[in-house]
PDB file of C-alpha atoms in Angstrom:
ATOM      1  CA  MET A   1     -95.220  48.776 -68.331  1.00  0.00           C
ATOM      2  CA  ASN A   2     -97.688  51.613 -67.797  1.00  0.00           C
ATOM      3  CA  TYR A   3     -96.423  54.747 -66.093  1.00  0.00           C
ATOM      4  CA  LEU A   4     -98.374  57.670 -64.753  1.00  0.00           C
ATOM      5  CA  LEU A   5     -96.642  61.039 -64.414  1.00  0.00           C
ATOM      6  CA  TYR A   6     -98.170  63.661 -62.141  1.00  0.00           C
ATOM      7  CA  VAL A   7     -96.720  67.103 -62.753  1.00  0.00           C
ATOM      8  CA  THR A   8     -97.136  69.743 -60.023  1.00  0.00           C
ATOM      9  CA  GLY A   9     -96.392  73.470 -60.186  1.00  0.00           C
ATOM     10  CA  ALA A  10     -92.677  74.088 -59.821  1.00  0.00           C
ATOM     11  CA  ALA A  11     -90.425  75.735 -62.394  1.00  0.00           C
ATOM     12  CA  SER A  12     -88.972  72.339 -63.353  1.00  0.00           C
ATOM     13  CA  ALA A  13     -92.438  71.430 -64.678  1.00  0.00           C
ATOM     14  CA  ALA A  14     -91.431  73.372 -67.771  1.00  0.00           C
ATOM     15  CA  LEU A  15     -89.079  70.479 -68.610  1.00  0.00           C
ATOM     16  CA  THR A  16     -91.921  67.967 -68.855  1.00  0.00           C
ATOM     17  CA  PRO A  17     -92.054  67.808 -72.699  1.00  0.00           C
ATOM     18  CA  LEU A  18     -88.322  67.036 -72.737  1.00  0.00           C
ATOM     19  CA  ASN A  19     -88.803  64.459 -69.946  1.00  0.00           C
ATOM     20  CA  LEU A  20     -91.496  62.763 -72.045  1.00  0.00           C
ATOM     21  CA  LEU A  21     -89.177  62.647 -75.066  1.00  0.00           C
ATOM     22  CA  THR A  22     -86.542  61.063 -72.789  1.00  0.00           C
ATOM     23  CA  PHE A  23     -89.081  58.474 -71.667  1.00  0.00           C
ATOM     24  CA  ASP A  24     -90.052  57.637 -75.265  1.00  0.00           C
ATOM     25  CA  ALA A  25     -86.373  57.221 -76.172  1.00  0.00           C
ATOM     26  CA  ILE A  26     -85.298  54.983 -73.238  1.00  0.00           C
ATOM     27  CA  ARG A  27     -88.576  53.074 -72.672  1.00  0.00           C
ATOM     28  CA  PRO A  28     -89.872  52.243 -76.201  1.00  0.00           C
ATOM     29  CA  GLY A  29     -93.059  50.228 -76.169  1.00  0.00           C
ATOM     30  CA  GLU A  30     -94.049  51.454 -72.703  1.00  0.00           C
ATOM     31  CA  THR A  31     -96.720  54.009 -72.007  1.00  0.00           C
ATOM     32  CA  MET A  32     -96.759  57.229 -70.009  1.00  0.00           C
ATOM     33  CA  THR A  33    -100.043  58.893 -69.121  1.00  0.00           C
ATOM     34  CA  VAL A  34     -99.697  62.461 -67.829  1.00  0.00           C
ATOM     35  CA  VAL A  35    -101.767  64.414 -65.295  1.00  0.00           C
ATOM     36  CA  LEU A  36    -101.175  68.156 -64.865  1.00  0.00           C
ATOM     37  CA  SER A  37    -102.102  69.985 -61.672  1.00  0.00           C
ATOM     38  CA  ARG A  38    -103.629  73.445 -62.005  1.00  0.00           C
ATOM     39  CA  THR A  39    -100.355  75.046 -60.918  1.00  0.00           C
ATOM     40  CA  ALA A  40     -98.343  72.879 -63.306  1.00  0.00           C
ATOM     41  CA  GLU A  41    -100.243  74.502 -66.154  1.00  0.00           C
ATOM     42  CA  THR A  42     -98.544  77.749 -65.184  1.00  0.00           C
ATOM     43  CA  PHE A  43     -95.316  76.219 -66.540  1.00  0.00           C
ATOM     44  CA  VAL A  44     -96.405  73.649 -69.144  1.00  0.00           C
ATOM     45  CA  THR A  45     -99.423  73.014 -71.381  1.00  0.00           C
ATOM     46  CA  VAL A  46    -101.495  69.973 -72.211  1.00  0.00           C
ATOM     47  CA  ARG A  47    -100.646  70.492 -75.886  1.00  0.00           C
ATOM     48  CA  ALA A  48     -96.893  70.435 -75.193  1.00  0.00           C
ATOM     49  CA  CYS A  49     -97.214  67.212 -73.214  1.00  0.00           C
ATOM     50  CA  SER A  50     -99.348  65.501 -75.845  1.00  0.00           C
ATOM     51  CA  ALA A  51     -97.177  66.549 -78.809  1.00  0.00           C
ATOM     52  CA  SER A  52     -96.309  62.943 -79.652  1.00  0.00           C
ATOM     53  CA  GLY A  53     -99.970  62.400 -80.486  1.00  0.00           C
ATOM     54  CA  THR A  54    -100.033  59.036 -78.740  1.00  0.00           C
ATOM     55  CA  ARG A  55    -100.047  60.153 -75.121  1.00  0.00           C
ATOM     56  CA  THR A  56    -103.099  60.779 -72.929  1.00  0.00           C
ATOM     57  CA  VAL A  57    -102.873  63.960 -70.875  1.00  0.00           C
ATOM     58  CA  TYR A  58    -105.417  64.855 -68.203  1.00  0.00           C
ATOM     59  CA  ARG A  59    -105.986  67.997 -66.205  1.00  0.00           C
ATOM     60  CA  ASP A  60    -106.305  67.228 -62.486  1.00  0.00           C
ATOM     61  CA  ARG A  61    -109.882  68.416 -62.162  1.00  0.00           C
ATOM     62  CA  TRP A  62    -113.267  66.891 -61.410  1.00  0.00           C
ATOM     63  CA  ASP A  63    -114.730  67.231 -64.897  1.00  0.00           C
ATOM     64  CA  ASP A  64    -116.852  64.954 -67.037  1.00  0.00           C
ATOM     65  CA  GLU A  65    -114.597  61.928 -66.685  1.00  0.00           C
ATOM     66  CA  LEU A  66    -116.532  59.713 -64.279  1.00  0.00           C
ATOM     67  CA  ALA A  67    -114.348  58.037 -61.654  1.00  0.00           C
ATOM     68  CA  LEU A  68    -111.100  59.242 -63.229  1.00  0.00           C
ATOM     69  CA  HIS A  69    -109.339  58.610 -59.908  1.00  0.00           C
ATOM     70  CA  LEU A  70    -110.181  54.870 -60.120  1.00  0.00           C
ATOM     71  CA  HIS A  71    -108.868  54.671 -63.694  1.00  0.00           C
ATOM     72  CA  LEU A  72    -105.679  56.484 -62.765  1.00  0.00           C
ATOM     73  CA  ALA A  73    -105.088  54.336 -59.633  1.00  0.00           C
ATOM     74  CA  ALA A  74    -105.654  51.023 -61.402  1.00  0.00           C
ATOM     75  CA  ALA A  75    -104.014  51.617 -64.754  1.00  0.00           C
ATOM     76  CA  ALA A  76    -100.483  52.546 -63.615  1.00  0.00           C
ATOM     77  CA  ASP A  77     -97.751  50.053 -62.806  1.00  0.00           C
ATOM     78  CA  ARG A  78     -95.563  52.955 -61.583  1.00  0.00           C
ATOM     79  CA  ILE A  79     -96.478  56.517 -60.594  1.00  0.00           C
ATOM     80  CA  ILE A  80     -93.973  59.346 -60.749  1.00  0.00           C
ATOM     81  CA  VAL A  81     -94.607  62.787 -59.255  1.00  0.00           C
ATOM     82  CA  HIS A  82     -92.017  65.067 -60.925  1.00  0.00           C
ATOM     83  CA  PRO A  83     -91.730  67.736 -59.673  1.00  0.00           C
ATOM     84  CA  ALA A  84     -93.366  67.212 -56.262  1.00  0.00           C
ATOM     85  CA  THR A  85     -93.867  70.649 -54.717  1.00  0.00           C
ATOM     86  CA  LEU A  86     -93.912  71.241 -50.986  1.00  0.00           C
ATOM     87  CA  ASN A  87     -97.626  72.049 -51.278  1.00  0.00           C
ATOM     88  CA  PHE A  88     -98.282  68.704 -52.954  1.00  0.00           C
ATOM     89  CA  LEU A  89     -96.194  66.790 -50.408  1.00  0.00           C
ATOM     90  CA  GLY A  90     -98.110  68.461 -47.567  1.00  0.00           C
ATOM     91  CA  ARG A  91    -101.483  67.588 -49.134  1.00  0.00           C
ATOM     92  CA  LEU A  92    -100.447  64.007 -49.796  1.00  0.00           C
ATOM     93  CA  SER A  93     -99.114  63.373 -46.291  1.00  0.00           C
ATOM     94  CA  SER A  94    -102.291  64.972 -44.823  1.00  0.00           C
ATOM     95  CA  GLY A  95    -104.545  62.674 -46.815  1.00  0.00           C
ATOM     96  CA  ILE A  96    -106.177  65.480 -48.786  1.00  0.00           C
ATOM     97  CA  THR A  97    -108.123  64.034 -51.707  1.00  0.00           C
ATOM     98  CA  ASP A  98    -109.651  67.071 -53.377  1.00  0.00           C
ATOM     99  CA  THR A  99    -108.670  66.241 -56.960  1.00  0.00           C
ATOM    100  CA  PRO A 100    -108.774  62.999 -59.000  1.00  0.00           C
ATOM    101  CA  MET A 101    -105.020  62.521 -58.814  1.00  0.00           C
ATOM    102  CA  MET A 102    -104.789  63.162 -55.064  1.00  0.00           C
ATOM    103  CA  LEU A 103    -107.505  60.550 -54.505  1.00  0.00           C
ATOM    104  CA  ALA A 104    -105.815  58.122 -56.924  1.00  0.00           C
ATOM    105  CA  LEU A 105    -102.537  58.428 -54.987  1.00  0.00           C
ATOM    106  CA  GLN A 106    -104.359  57.401 -51.814  1.00  0.00           C
ATOM    107  CA  CYS A 107    -106.119  54.462 -53.570  1.00  0.00           C
ATOM    108  CA  THR A 108    -103.294  52.944 -55.631  1.00  0.00           C
ATOM    109  CA  ASP A 109    -101.138  50.003 -54.759  1.00  0.00           C
ATOM    110  CA  ALA A 110     -98.564  50.894 -57.412  1.00  0.00           C
ATOM    111  CA  PRO A 111     -95.099  52.146 -56.350  1.00  0.00           C
ATOM    112  CA  VAL A 112     -95.064  55.949 -56.202  1.00  0.00           C
ATOM    113  CA  TYR A 113     -91.892  57.952 -56.725  1.00  0.00           C
ATOM    114  CA  LEU A 114     -91.956  61.445 -55.230  1.00  0.00           C
ATOM    115  CA  CYS A 115     -89.361  63.839 -56.718  1.00  0.00           C
ATOM    116  CA  PRO A 116     -89.294  66.910 -54.451  1.00  0.00           C
ATOM    117  CA  ALA A 117     -88.768  70.464 -55.582  1.00  0.00           C
ATOM    118  CA  ILE A 118     -88.126  72.201 -52.266  1.00  0.00           C
ATOM    119  CA  PRO A 119     -87.894  75.981 -51.953  1.00  0.00           C
ATOM    120  CA  PRO A 120     -85.114  77.655 -50.001  1.00  0.00           C
ATOM    121  CA  GLY A 121     -85.478  77.134 -46.266  1.00  0.00           C
ATOM    122  CA  ALA A 122     -88.163  74.446 -46.489  1.00  0.00           C
ATOM    123  CA  GLU A 123     -85.972  71.353 -46.074  1.00  0.00           C
ATOM    124  CA  ASN A 124     -86.545  71.443 -42.324  1.00  0.00           C
ATOM    125  CA  SER A 125     -90.203  72.568 -42.515  1.00  0.00           C
ATOM    126  CA  ALA A 126     -93.082  70.793 -40.837  1.00  0.00           C
ATOM    127  CA  ALA A 127     -94.589  70.009 -44.252  1.00  0.00           C
ATOM    128  CA  PHE A 128     -91.450  68.289 -45.548  1.00  0.00           C
ATOM    129  CA  GLY A 129     -90.998  66.480 -42.213  1.00  0.00           C
ATOM    130  CA  ALA A 130     -94.578  65.220 -42.469  1.00  0.00           C
ATOM    131  CA  ALA A 131     -93.896  64.009 -45.999  1.00  0.00           C
ATOM    132  CA  ARG A 132     -90.793  62.099 -44.860  1.00  0.00           C
ATOM    133  CA  SER A 133     -92.814  60.523 -42.029  1.00  0.00           C
ATOM    134  CA  PHE A 134     -95.629  59.603 -44.436  1.00  0.00           C
ATOM    135  CA  VAL A 135     -93.172  57.928 -46.825  1.00  0.00           C
ATOM    136  CA  ALA A 136     -91.468  56.049 -43.970  1.00  0.00           C
ATOM    137  CA  ALA A 137     -94.866  54.660 -42.883  1.00  0.00           C
ATOM    138  CA  HIS A 138     -95.961  53.632 -46.382  1.00  0.00           C
ATOM    139  CA  PRO A 139     -93.410  51.409 -48.180  1.00  0.00           C
ATOM    140  CA  GLN A 140     -94.945  51.806 -51.652  1.00  0.00           C
ATOM    141  CA  TYR A 141     -93.906  55.490 -51.602  1.00  0.00           C
ATOM    142  CA  HIS A 142     -90.330  56.420 -52.416  1.00  0.00           C
ATOM    143  CA  LEU A 143     -88.939  59.881 -51.653  1.00  0.00           C
ATOM    144  CA  VAL A 144     -86.293  60.373 -54.351  1.00  0.00           C
ATOM    145  CA  ASP A 145     -83.120  62.256 -53.464  1.00  0.00           C
ATOM    146  CA  THR A 146     -82.775  65.871 -54.567  1.00  0.00           C
ATOM    147  CA  LEU A 147     -80.032  68.055 -56.012  1.00  0.00           C
ATOM    148  CA  PRO A 148     -78.897  71.535 -55.009  1.00  0.00           C
ATOM    149  CA  ALA A 149     -80.979  74.099 -56.872  1.00  0.00           C
ATOM    150  CA  TYR A 150     -80.313  77.560 -58.168  1.00  0.00           C
ATOM    151  CA  SER A 151     -82.936  80.037 -57.007  1.00  0.00           C
ATOM    152  CA  ALA A 152     -83.690  82.549 -59.743  1.00  0.00           C
ATOM    153  CA  ALA A 153     -85.382  84.797 -57.187  1.00  0.00           C
ATOM    154  CA  LEU A 154     -82.420  84.795 -54.779  1.00  0.00           C
ATOM    155  CA  ARG A 155     -79.818  84.527 -57.562  1.00  0.00           C
ATOM    156  CA  THR A 156     -77.881  81.941 -55.631  1.00  0.00           C
ATOM    157  CA  GLU A 157     -77.829  78.249 -54.911  1.00  0.00           C
ATOM    158  CA  ALA A 158     -80.698  77.602 -52.525  1.00  0.00           C
ATOM    159  CA  GLY A 159     -83.396  74.963 -52.135  1.00  0.00           C
ATOM    160  CA  ARG A 160     -83.480  71.513 -53.684  1.00  0.00           C
ATOM    161  CA  ALA A 161     -84.452  70.314 -57.160  1.00  0.00           C
ATOM    162  CA  PRO A 162     -85.628  66.932 -58.421  1.00  0.00           C
ATOM    163  CA  VAL A 163     -83.109  64.599 -59.952  1.00  0.00           C
ATOM    164  CA  SER A 164     -83.212  64.054 -63.718  1.00  0.00           C
ATOM    165  CA  PHE A 165     -86.186  62.221 -65.140  1.00  0.00           C
ATOM    166  CA  ALA A 166     -83.888  59.545 -66.606  1.00  0.00           C
ATOM    167  CA  GLU A 167     -82.550  58.798 -63.060  1.00  0.00           C
ATOM    168  CA  VAL A 168     -86.101  58.444 -61.757  1.00  0.00           C
ATOM    169  CA  LEU A 169     -86.924  55.978 -64.536  1.00  0.00           C
ATOM    170  CA  GLU A 170     -83.897  53.910 -63.495  1.00  0.00           C
ATOM    171  CA  LEU A 171     -85.142  53.877 -59.900  1.00  0.00           C
ATOM    172  CA  CYS A 172     -88.516  52.594 -61.053  1.00  0.00           C
ATOM    173  CA  THR A 173     -86.985  49.272 -62.034  1.00  0.00           C
ATOM    174  CA  GLY A 174     -87.211  46.578 -59.405  1.00  0.00           C
ATOM    175  CA  PHE A 175     -90.168  47.688 -57.346  1.00  0.00           C
ATOM    176  CA  GLU A 176     -93.447  45.837 -57.884  1.00  0.00           C
ATOM    177  CA  ARG A 177     -97.034  46.580 -56.929  1.00  0.00           C
ATOM    178  CA  ALA A 178     -97.949  45.835 -53.332  1.00  0.00           C
ATOM    179  CA  PRO A 179     -99.759  42.506 -53.012  1.00  0.00           C
ATOM    180  CA  ARG A 180    -103.550  42.848 -53.061  1.00  0.00           C
TER     181      ARG A 180
END
């Protein structure tokens, strides 16, 4: 099975190297390609994500890689967005395709697991509501449940965090690609 992990810019992106080690331990023989958004690189580096030496890691930019979006959309059996920021969810549900990964997500027929990282007060926002409506209208997309989060800025429990990466991998079992 070929997985594609898209990492967006929330604090939990810093856990990506650990998540990749978890993947390697519980899914031996399967592959995980990683794409980092610009904001994800605030929290995690390409080098940290490619430390195993066997993993391909892309930056989500229009660079020299011709038609990267087509490769990303076609190569993955499962796509995981962990963490999925509110900004990302708003862009996805609006159909914005300004990076290779955003375009790949609109072009793929693979199941896509969205693992929200929602800031305090945004659970009832228009952006999150639009994301829920988008997921409801597109059965290949799965909005994964969240957990209560601790806000370092507010120094209290506030907002929602993505579930553990191991839990997301369990959810990925049983859903197949949409028929072509």
